[in-house]
Amino acid sequence: MRFAIKRRILNIIAIIFILAILIFNKFFTGTAIGITLLILFLLSYFILTLILWRCPHCNSYLWKLAPFATHCPYCGNELE
Ligand SMILES: [Zn+2]
């Protein structure tokens, strides 16, 4: 999968995640369901970034990279 597609997928998931938090916050504030869903979303997003958010050249995990950066901070190669 191309890096640009992975980046788009992660950005879309992040937007859905933020919307979901806003909706859940309205309906499930302080309930066990709300907290469980929040933890599940956070965990699944974290696992997804661990798998997808990697440099296509050196395969480093880009944890400190800004969402719209153009070059890898580790090998300096351009991210497609
Ligand atoms: Zn790299």
Short mmCIF file of C-alpha atoms and ligand atoms in Angstrom, two decimals:
data_model
loop_
_atom_site.label_atom_id
_atom_site.label_comp_id
_atom_site.label_asym_id
_atom_site.label_seq_id
_atom_site.Cartn_x
_atom_site.Cartn_y
_atom_site.Cartn_z
CA MET A 1 0.00 0.00 0.00
CA ARG A 2 1.30 3.47 -0.89
CA PHE A 3 2.24 5.82 1.96
CA ALA A 4 -0.19 8.52 0.75
CA ILE A 5 -3.08 6.04 1.00
CA LYS A 6 -2.02 4.94 4.50
CA ARG A 7 -1.77 8.59 5.56
CA ARG A 8 -5.27 9.27 4.17
CA ILE A 9 -6.72 6.24 5.98
CA LEU A 10 -5.18 7.31 9.32
CA ASN A 11 -6.40 10.91 8.87
CA ILE A 12 -9.95 9.74 8.09
CA ILE A 13 -9.93 7.38 11.09
CA ALA A 14 -8.68 10.24 13.31
CA ILE A 15 -11.56 12.46 12.14
CA ILE A 16 -14.09 9.65 12.74
CA PHE A 17 -12.50 9.09 16.15
CA ILE A 18 -12.88 12.76 17.14
CA LEU A 19 -16.52 12.78 15.95
CA ALA A 20 -17.17 9.54 17.86
CA ILE A 21 -15.72 11.07 21.06
CA LEU A 22 -18.01 14.09 20.67
CA ILE A 23 -21.07 11.85 20.12
CA PHE A 24 -20.17 9.40 22.92
CA ASN A 25 -19.45 12.31 25.25
CA LYS A 26 -23.03 13.52 24.72
CA PHE A 27 -24.70 10.15 25.35
CA PHE A 28 -22.39 8.10 27.59
CA THR A 29 -20.61 10.63 29.81
CA GLY A 30 -19.11 8.87 32.83
CA THR A 31 -20.72 5.52 32.05
CA ALA A 32 -18.83 2.24 31.81
CA ILE A 33 -19.87 1.89 28.14
CA GLY A 34 -18.49 5.33 27.28
CA ILE A 35 -15.14 4.69 28.98
CA THR A 36 -14.82 1.19 27.47
CA LEU A 37 -15.57 2.48 23.95
CA LEU A 38 -13.08 5.33 24.41
CA ILE A 39 -10.32 2.93 25.50
CA LEU A 40 -11.17 0.54 22.63
CA PHE A 41 -10.99 3.37 20.08
CA LEU A 42 -7.70 4.66 21.48
CA LEU A 43 -6.15 1.20 21.51
CA SER A 44 -7.28 0.30 17.98
CA TYR A 45 -6.03 3.65 16.62
CA PHE A 46 -2.68 3.16 18.37
CA ILE A 47 -2.31 -0.37 16.92
CA LEU A 48 -3.28 0.88 13.44
CA THR A 49 -0.66 3.65 13.55
CA LEU A 50 1.95 1.12 14.74
CA ILE A 51 1.22 -1.00 11.63
CA LEU A 52 0.59 1.70 8.98
CA TRP A 53 2.53 4.79 10.11
CA ARG A 54 5.95 3.65 8.96
CA CYS A 55 8.50 5.05 6.52
CA PRO A 56 8.27 3.22 3.16
CA HIS A 57 12.09 3.38 2.80
CA CYS A 58 13.60 2.52 6.21
CA ASN A 59 10.44 1.09 7.88
CA SER A 60 10.91 3.29 10.99
CA TYR A 61 7.84 4.01 13.09
CA LEU A 62 7.04 7.69 12.46
CA TRP A 63 5.68 8.45 15.93
CA LYS A 64 7.07 11.99 16.11
CA LEU A 65 6.21 12.92 12.52
CA ALA A 66 3.63 15.66 11.85
CA PRO A 67 0.60 14.38 9.88
CA PHE A 68 1.53 16.35 6.74
CA ALA A 69 5.33 16.05 6.78
CA THR A 70 6.99 15.34 3.44
CA HIS A 71 10.27 13.67 4.50
CA CYS A 72 11.22 10.88 6.90
CA PRO A 73 13.02 12.25 10.03
CA TYR A 74 15.20 9.09 10.21
CA CYS A 75 16.48 8.41 6.67
CA GLY A 76 15.59 11.78 5.05
CA ASN A 77 13.85 10.15 2.07
CA GLU A 78 10.72 11.70 0.65
CA LEU A 79 7.42 10.25 1.79
CA GLU A 80 5.22 9.72 -1.29
ZN ZN B 1 12.81 6.60 6.56
#
